Short mmCIF file of the C-alpha atoms (twelve columns), coordinates in Angstrom:
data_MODEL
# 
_entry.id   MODEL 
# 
loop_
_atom_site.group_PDB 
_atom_site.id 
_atom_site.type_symbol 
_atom_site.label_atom_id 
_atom_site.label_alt_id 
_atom_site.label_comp_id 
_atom_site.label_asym_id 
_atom_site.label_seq_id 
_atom_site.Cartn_x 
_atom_site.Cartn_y 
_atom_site.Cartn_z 
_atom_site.pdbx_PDB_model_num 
ATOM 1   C CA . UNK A 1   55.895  87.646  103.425 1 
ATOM 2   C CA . UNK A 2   55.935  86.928  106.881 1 
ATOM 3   C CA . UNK A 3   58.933  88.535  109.294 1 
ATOM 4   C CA . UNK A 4   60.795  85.429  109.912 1 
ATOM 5   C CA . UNK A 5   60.875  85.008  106.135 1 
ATOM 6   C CA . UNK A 6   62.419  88.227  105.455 1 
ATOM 7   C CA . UNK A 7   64.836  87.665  107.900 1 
ATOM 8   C CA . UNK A 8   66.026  84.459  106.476 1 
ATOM 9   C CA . UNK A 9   67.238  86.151  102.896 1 
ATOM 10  C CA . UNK A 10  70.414  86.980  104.367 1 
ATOM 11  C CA . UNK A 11  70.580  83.408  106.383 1 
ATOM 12  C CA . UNK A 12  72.813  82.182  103.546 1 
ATOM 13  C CA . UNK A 13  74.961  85.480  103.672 1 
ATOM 14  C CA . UNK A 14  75.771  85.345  107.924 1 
ATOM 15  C CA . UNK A 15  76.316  81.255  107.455 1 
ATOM 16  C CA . UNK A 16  79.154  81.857  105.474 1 
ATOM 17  C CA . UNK A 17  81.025  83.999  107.302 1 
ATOM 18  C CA . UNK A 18  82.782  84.970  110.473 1 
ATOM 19  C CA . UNK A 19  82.540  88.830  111.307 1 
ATOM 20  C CA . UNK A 20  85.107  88.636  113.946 1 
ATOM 21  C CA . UNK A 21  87.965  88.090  110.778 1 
ATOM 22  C CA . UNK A 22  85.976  89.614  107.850 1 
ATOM 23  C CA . UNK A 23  85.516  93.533  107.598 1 
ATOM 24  C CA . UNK A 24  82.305  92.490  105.349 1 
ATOM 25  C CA . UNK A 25  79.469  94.495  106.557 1 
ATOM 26  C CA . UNK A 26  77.114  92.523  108.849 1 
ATOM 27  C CA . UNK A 27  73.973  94.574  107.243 1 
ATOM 28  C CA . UNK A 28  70.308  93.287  107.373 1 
ATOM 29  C CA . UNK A 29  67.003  93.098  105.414 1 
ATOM 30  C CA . UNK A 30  66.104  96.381  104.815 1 
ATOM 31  C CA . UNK A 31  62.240  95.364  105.441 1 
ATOM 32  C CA . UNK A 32  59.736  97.103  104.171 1 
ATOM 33  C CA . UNK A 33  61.682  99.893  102.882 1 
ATOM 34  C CA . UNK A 34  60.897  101.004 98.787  1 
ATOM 35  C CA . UNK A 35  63.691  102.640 96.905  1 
ATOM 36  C CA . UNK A 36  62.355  104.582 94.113  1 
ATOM 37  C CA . UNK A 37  66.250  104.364 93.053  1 
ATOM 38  C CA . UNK A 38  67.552  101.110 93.150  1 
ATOM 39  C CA . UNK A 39  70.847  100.517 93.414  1 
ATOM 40  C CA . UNK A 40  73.042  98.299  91.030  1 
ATOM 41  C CA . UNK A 41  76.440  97.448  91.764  1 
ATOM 42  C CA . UNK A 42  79.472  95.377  89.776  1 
ATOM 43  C CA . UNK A 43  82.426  94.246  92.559  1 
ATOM 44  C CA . UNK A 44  85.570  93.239  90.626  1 
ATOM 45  C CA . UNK A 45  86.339  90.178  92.864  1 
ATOM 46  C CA . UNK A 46  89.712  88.819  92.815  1 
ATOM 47  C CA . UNK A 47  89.208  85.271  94.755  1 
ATOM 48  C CA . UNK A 48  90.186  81.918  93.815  1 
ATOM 49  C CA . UNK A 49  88.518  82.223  90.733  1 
ATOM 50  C CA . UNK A 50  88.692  86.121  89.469  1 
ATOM 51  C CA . UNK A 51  84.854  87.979  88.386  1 
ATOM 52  C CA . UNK A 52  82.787  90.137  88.744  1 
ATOM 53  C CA . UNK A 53  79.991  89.858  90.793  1 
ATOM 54  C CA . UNK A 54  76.673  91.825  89.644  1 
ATOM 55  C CA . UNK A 55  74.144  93.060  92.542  1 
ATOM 56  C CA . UNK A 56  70.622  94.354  91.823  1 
ATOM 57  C CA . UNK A 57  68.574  95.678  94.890  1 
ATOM 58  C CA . UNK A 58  65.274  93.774  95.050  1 
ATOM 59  C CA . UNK A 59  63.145  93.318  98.088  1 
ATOM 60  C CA . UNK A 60  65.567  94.761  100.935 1 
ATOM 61  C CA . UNK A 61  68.889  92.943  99.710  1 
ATOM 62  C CA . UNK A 62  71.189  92.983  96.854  1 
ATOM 63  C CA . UNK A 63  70.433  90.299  94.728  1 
ATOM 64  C CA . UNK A 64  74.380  88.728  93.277  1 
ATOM 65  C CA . UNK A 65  75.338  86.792  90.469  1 
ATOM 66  C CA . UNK A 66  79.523  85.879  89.841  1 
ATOM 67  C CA . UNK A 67  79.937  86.731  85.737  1 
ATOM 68  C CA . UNK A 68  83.501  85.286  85.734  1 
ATOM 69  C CA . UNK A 69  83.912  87.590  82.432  1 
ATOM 70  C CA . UNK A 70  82.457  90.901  83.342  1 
ATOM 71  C CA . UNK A 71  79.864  92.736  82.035  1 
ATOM 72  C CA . UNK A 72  79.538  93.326  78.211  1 
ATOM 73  C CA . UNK A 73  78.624  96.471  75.794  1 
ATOM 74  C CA . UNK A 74  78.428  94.123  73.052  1 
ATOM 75  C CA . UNK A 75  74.820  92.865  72.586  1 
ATOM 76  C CA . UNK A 76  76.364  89.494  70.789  1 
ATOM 77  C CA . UNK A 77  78.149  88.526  74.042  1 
ATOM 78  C CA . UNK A 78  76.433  86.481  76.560  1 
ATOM 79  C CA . UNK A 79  77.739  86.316  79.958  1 
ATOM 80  C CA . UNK A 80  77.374  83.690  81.426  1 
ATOM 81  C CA . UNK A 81  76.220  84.494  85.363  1 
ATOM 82  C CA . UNK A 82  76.092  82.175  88.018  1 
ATOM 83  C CA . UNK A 83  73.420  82.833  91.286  1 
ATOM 84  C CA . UNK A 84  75.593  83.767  94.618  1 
ATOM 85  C CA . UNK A 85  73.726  84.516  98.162  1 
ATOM 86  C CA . UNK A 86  71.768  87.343  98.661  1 
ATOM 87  C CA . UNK A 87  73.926  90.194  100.002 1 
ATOM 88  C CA . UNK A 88  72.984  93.418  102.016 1 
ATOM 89  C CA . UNK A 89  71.961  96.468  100.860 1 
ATOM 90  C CA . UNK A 90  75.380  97.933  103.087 1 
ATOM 91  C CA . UNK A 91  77.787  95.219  100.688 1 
ATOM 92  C CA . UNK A 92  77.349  97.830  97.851  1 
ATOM 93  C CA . UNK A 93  79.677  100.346 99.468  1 
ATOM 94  C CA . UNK A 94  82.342  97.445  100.094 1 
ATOM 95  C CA . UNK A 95  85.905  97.446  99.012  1 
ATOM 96  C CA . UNK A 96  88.646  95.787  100.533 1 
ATOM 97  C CA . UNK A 97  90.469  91.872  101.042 1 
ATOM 98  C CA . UNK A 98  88.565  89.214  102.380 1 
ATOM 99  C CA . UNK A 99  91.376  87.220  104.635 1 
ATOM 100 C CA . UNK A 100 92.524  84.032  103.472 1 
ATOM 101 C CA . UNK A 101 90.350  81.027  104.685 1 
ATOM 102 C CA . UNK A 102 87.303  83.046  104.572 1 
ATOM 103 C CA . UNK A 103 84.486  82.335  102.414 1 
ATOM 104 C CA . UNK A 104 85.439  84.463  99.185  1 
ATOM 105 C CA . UNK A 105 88.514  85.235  100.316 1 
ATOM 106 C CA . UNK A 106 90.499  87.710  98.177  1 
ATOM 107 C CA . UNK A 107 90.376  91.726  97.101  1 
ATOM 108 C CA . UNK A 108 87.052  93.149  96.405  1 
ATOM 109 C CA . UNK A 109 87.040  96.564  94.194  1 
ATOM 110 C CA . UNK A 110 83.845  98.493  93.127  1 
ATOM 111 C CA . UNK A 111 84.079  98.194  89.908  1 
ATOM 112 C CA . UNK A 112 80.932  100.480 88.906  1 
ATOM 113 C CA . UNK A 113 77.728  101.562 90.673  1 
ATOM 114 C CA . UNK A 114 74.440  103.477 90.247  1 
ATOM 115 C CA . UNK A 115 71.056  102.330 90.114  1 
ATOM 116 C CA . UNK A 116 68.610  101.069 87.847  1 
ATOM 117 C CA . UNK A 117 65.195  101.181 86.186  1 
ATOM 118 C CA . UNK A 118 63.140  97.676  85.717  1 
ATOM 119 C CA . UNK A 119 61.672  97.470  82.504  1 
ATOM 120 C CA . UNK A 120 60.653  93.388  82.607  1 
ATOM 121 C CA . UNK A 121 57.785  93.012  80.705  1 
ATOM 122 C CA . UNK A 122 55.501  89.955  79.889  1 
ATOM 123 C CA . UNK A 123 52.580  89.810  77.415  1 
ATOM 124 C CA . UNK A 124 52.891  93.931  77.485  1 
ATOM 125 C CA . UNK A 125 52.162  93.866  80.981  1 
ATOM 126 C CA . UNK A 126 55.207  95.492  83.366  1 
ATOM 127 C CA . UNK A 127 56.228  92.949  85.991  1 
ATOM 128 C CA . UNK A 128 57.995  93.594  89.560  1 
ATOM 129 C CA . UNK A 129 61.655  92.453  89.747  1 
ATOM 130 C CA . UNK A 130 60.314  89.426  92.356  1 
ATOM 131 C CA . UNK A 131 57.710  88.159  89.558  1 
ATOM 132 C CA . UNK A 132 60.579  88.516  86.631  1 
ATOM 133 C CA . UNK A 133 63.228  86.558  89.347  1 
ATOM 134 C CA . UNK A 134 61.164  83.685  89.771  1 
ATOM 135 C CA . UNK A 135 60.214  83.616  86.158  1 
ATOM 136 C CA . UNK A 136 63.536  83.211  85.220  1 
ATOM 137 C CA . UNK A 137 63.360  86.821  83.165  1 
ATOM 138 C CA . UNK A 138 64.109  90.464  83.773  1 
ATOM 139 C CA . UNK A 139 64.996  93.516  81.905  1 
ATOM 140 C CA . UNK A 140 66.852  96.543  83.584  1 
ATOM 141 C CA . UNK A 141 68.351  99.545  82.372  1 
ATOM 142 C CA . UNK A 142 71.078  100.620 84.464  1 
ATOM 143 C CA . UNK A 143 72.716  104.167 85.146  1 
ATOM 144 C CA . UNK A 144 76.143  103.827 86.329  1 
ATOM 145 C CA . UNK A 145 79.139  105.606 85.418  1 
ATOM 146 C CA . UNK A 146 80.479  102.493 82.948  1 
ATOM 147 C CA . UNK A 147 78.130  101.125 82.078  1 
ATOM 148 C CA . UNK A 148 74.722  102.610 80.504  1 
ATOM 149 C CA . UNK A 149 71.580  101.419 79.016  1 
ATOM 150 C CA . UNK A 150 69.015  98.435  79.015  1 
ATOM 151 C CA . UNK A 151 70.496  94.878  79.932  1 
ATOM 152 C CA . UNK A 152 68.648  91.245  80.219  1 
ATOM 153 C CA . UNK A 153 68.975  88.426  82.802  1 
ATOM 154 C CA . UNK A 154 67.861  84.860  81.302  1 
ATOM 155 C CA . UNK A 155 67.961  82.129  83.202  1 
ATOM 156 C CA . UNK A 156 68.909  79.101  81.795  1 
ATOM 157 C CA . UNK A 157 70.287  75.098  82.775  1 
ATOM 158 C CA . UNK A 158 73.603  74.226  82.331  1 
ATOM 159 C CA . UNK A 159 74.740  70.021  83.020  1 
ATOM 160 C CA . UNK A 160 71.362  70.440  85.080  1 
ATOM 161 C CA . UNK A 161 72.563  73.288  87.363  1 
ATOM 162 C CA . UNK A 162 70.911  76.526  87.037  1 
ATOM 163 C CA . UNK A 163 72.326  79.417  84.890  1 
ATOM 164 C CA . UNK A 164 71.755  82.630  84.049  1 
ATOM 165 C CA . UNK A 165 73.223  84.947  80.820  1 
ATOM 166 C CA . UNK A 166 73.676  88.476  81.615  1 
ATOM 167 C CA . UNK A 167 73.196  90.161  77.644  1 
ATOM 168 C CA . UNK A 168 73.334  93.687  76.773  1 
ATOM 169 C CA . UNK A 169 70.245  94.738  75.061  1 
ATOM 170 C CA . UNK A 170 70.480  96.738  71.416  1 
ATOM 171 C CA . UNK A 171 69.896  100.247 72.709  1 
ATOM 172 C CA . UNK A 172 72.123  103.623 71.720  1 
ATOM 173 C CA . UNK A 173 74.464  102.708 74.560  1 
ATOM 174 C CA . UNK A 174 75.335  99.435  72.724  1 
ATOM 175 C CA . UNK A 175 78.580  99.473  71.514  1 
ATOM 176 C CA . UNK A 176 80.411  96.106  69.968  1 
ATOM 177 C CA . UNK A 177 83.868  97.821  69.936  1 
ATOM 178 C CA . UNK A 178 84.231  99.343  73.569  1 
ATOM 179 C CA . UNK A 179 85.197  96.909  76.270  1 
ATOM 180 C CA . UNK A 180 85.428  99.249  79.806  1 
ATOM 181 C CA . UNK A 181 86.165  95.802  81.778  1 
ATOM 182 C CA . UNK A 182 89.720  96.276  80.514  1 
ATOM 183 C CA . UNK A 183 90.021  100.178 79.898  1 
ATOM 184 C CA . UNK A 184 88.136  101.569 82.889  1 
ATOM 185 C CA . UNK A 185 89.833  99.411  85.492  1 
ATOM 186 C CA . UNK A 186 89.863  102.141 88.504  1 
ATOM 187 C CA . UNK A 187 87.063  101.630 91.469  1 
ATOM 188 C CA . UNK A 188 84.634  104.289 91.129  1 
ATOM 189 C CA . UNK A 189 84.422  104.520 94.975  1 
ATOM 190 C CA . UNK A 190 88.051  105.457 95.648  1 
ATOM 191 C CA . UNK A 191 89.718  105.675 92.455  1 
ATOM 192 C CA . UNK A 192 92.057  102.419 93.523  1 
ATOM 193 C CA . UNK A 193 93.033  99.807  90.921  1 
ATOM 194 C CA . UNK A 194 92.456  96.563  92.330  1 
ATOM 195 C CA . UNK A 195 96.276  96.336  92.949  1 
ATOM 196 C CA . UNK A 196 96.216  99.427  94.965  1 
ATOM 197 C CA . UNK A 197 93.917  98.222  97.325  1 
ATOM 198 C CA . UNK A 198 95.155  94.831  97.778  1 
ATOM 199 C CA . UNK A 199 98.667  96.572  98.600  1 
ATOM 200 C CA . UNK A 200 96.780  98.807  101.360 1 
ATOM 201 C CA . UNK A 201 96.369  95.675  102.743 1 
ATOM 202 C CA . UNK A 202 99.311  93.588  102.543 1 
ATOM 203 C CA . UNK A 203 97.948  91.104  100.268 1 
ATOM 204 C CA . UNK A 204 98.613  90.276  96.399  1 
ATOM 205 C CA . UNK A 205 96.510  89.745  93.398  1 
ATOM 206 C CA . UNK A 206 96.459  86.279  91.369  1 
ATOM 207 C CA . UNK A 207 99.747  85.633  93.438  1 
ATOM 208 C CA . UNK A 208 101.332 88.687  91.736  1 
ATOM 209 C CA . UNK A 209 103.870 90.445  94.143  1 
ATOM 210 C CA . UNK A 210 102.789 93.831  94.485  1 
ATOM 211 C CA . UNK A 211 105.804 97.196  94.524  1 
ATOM 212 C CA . UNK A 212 106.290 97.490  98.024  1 
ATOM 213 C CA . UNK A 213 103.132 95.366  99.118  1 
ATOM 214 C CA . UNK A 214 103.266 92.512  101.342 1 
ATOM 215 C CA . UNK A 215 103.268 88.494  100.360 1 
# 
């Protein structure tokens, strides 16, 4: 992949935004550069429309998708995951409000984070993360602090636009009764709730006053 082309993954990512108003990291392709640990992350993202966005690293940039209803422990849940811009590697550490009239403007929390193993497979044959991607299939078991064990991206077509489910796989860290999107609400980078660090800033959640926050 030529320079130029590597550049260009986070093309989508700088468009969007205006760095002089955002304190969303600038960041960059990190070329070249193998992690034998790749990190996962899950941003609870309270914007127009609240979700959770889930990152994978994959070829120097954290590959996003917005699952408007979290992830799942249950292996009969399919979660529906739309494809957002690529992100940098540096967005993984990010928590804070995006200002109003910015592109995904709103309070970002990290919800969990760790990294993760690829087990996408295909005929028996192990596959890289760019070959399942552009497939439309991977497999990845993921060691974070809430959530555990293997997990499957599908993609799929939706009223012609292009979908993907996010689907816990049935492993020993399957569980149909345990839902941590609504008991383990803290970051696991500060130990904020999401109101907590909208406060810090002045700002509100869903519209909610916040106890001594700003409006």
């Amino acid at each position: 992949m030529s320079e130029k082309a590597e550049e260009d993954k986070l093309s989508g990512y700088h468009r969007r935004r205006d760095f002089d108003r955002t304190e969303e990291p600038h960041g960059r392709t990190h070329q070249g550069e193998v992690d034998p640990r790749p990190v996962f992350v899950i941003q609870h993202h309270a914007a127009s429309a609240e979700h959770y966005d889930f990152r994978l690293e994959v070829d120097g940039v954290l590959r996003s998708w917005a699952v408007p209803k979290g992830v799942s422990t249950d292996p009969r849940n399919k979660r529906l995951a739309v494809p957002t811009e690529d992100h940098p590697l540096e967005y993984a550490d990010f928590e804070g409000s995006i200002p109003s009239g910015e592109y995904g403007g709103g309070t970002v929390q990290v919800w969990d984070k760790g990294h993760y193993t690829n087990s996408t497979r295909e005929n028996g044959h192990k596959r890289t993360m760019t070959e399942g991607l552009h497939k439309g299939h991977v497999s990845v078991f993921l060691h974070g602090e809430k959530v555990f064990g293997g997990y499957a991206l599908t993609r799929i077509r939706t009223g012609g636009d292009k979908a993907w489910l996010l689907v816990k796989e049935k492993d020993e860290w399957a569980d149909a009764h345990r839902n941590p999107v609504s008991t383990r609400t803290e970051s696991v980078l500060s130990g904020r709730q999401l109101e907590q660090i909208a406060e810090q800033q002045g700002r509100t959640v869903q519209g909610r006053p916040l106890e001594g926050g700003g409006t």
